[in-house]
PDB file of C-alpha atoms in Angstrom:
ATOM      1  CA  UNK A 282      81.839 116.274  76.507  1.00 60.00           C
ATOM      2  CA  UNK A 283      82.190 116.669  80.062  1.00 68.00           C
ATOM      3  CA  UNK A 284      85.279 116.153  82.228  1.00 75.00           C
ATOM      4  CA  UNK A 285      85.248 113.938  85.598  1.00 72.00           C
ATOM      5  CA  UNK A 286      84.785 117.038  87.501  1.00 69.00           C
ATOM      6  CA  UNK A 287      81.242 117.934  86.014  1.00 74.00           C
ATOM      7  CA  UNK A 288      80.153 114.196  85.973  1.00 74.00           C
ATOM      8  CA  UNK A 289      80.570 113.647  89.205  1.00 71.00           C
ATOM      9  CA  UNK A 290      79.323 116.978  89.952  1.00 72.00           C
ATOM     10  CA  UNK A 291      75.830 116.602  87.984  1.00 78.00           C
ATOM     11  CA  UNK A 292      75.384 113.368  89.653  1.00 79.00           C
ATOM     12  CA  UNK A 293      75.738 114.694  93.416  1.00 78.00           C
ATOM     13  CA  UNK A 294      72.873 115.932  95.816  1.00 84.00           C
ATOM     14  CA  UNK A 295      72.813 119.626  95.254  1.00 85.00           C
ATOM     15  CA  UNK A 296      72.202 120.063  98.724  1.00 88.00           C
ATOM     16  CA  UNK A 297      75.683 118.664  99.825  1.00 83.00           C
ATOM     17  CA  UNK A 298      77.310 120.428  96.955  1.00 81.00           C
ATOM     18  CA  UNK A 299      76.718 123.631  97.940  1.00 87.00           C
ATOM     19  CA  UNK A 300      77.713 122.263 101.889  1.00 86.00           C
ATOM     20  CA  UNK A 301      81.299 121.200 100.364  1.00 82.00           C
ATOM     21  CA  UNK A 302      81.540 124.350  98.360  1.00 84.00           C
ATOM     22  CA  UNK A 303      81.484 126.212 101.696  1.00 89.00           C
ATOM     23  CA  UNK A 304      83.589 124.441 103.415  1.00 86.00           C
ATOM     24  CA  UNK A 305      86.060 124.610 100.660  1.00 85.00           C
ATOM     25  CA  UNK A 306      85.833 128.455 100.695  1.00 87.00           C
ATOM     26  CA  UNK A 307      85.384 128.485 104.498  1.00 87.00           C
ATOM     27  CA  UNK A 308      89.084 126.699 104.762  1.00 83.00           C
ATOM     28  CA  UNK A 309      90.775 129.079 101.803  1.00 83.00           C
ATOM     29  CA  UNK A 310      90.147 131.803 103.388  1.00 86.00           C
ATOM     30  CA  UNK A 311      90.405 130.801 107.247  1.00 85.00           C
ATOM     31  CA  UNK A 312      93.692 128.119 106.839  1.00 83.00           C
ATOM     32  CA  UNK A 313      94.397 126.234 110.181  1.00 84.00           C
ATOM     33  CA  UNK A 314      91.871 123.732 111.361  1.00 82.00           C
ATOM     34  CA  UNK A 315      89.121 124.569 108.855  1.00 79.00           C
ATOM     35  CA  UNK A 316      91.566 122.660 106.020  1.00 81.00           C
ATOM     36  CA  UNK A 317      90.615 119.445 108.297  1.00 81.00           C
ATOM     37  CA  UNK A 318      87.623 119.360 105.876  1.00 75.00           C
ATOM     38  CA  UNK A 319      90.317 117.946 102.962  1.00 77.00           C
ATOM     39  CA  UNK A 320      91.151 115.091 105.352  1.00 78.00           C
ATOM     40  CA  UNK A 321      89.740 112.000 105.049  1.00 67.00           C
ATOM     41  CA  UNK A 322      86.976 111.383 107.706  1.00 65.00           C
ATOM     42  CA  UNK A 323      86.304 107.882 108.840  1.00 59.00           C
ATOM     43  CA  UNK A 324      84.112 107.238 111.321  1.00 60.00           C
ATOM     44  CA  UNK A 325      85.712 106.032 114.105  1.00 61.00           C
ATOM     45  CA  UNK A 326      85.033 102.562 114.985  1.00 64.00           C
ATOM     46  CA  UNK A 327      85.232  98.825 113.293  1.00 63.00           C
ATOM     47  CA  UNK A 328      85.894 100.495 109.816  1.00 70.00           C
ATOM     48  CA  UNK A 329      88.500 102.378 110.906  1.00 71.00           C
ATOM     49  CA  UNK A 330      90.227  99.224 112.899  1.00 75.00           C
ATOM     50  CA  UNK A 331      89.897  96.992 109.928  1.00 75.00           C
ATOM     51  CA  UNK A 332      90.747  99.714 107.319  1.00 76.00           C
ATOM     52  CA  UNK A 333      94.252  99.780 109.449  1.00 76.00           C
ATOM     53  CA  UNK A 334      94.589  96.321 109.556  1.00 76.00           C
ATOM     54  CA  UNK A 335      94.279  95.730 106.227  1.00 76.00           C
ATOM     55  CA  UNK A 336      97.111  98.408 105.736  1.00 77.00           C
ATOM     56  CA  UNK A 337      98.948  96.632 108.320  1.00 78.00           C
ATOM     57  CA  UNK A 338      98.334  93.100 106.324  1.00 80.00           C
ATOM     58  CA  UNK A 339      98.555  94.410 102.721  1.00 79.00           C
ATOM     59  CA  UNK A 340     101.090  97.346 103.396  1.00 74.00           C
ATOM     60  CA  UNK A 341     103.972  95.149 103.574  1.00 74.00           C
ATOM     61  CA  UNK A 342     103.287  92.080 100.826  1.00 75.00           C
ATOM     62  CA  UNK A 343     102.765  95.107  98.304  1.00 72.00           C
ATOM     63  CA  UNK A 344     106.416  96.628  99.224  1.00 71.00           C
ATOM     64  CA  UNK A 345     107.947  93.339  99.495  1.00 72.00           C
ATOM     65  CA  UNK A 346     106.779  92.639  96.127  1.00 66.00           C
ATOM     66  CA  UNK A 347     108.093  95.769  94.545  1.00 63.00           C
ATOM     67  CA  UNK A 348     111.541  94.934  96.506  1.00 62.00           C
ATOM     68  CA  UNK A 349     111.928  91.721  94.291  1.00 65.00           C
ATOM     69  CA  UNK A 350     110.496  93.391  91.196  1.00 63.00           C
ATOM     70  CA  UNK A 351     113.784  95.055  91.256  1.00 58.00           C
TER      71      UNK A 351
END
């Protein structure tokens, strides 16, 4: 039985696998900016604008609704 790891694994583009895998080593061993490769990326644009403004929207209903959970 595999674990999550290997499914998703087997199911990626081999290709972009190996690209990951290198980057992953690449920021091990060099620290500093090359661990920017474990941030998200977004491209910048309407995504990003209503990604944050559904964080802005949501953000606040979800803590206020933990706050009277209490």
């Amino acid at each position: 039985m595999k674990g999550p790891f290997e499914e998703l694994s087997s199911c990626l583009n081999p290709d972009k696998l190996e690209l990951w895998t290198q980057e992953a080593e690449k920021a091990d061993n060099e620290r500093g900016e090359a661990l920017d490769v474990y941030n998200l990326q977004m491209d910048k644009g309407w995504s990003s604008f209503f990604f944050k403004l559904l964080l802005l929207i949501i953000l606040p209903s979800i803590l206020q609704l933990q706050h009277w959970q209490k």
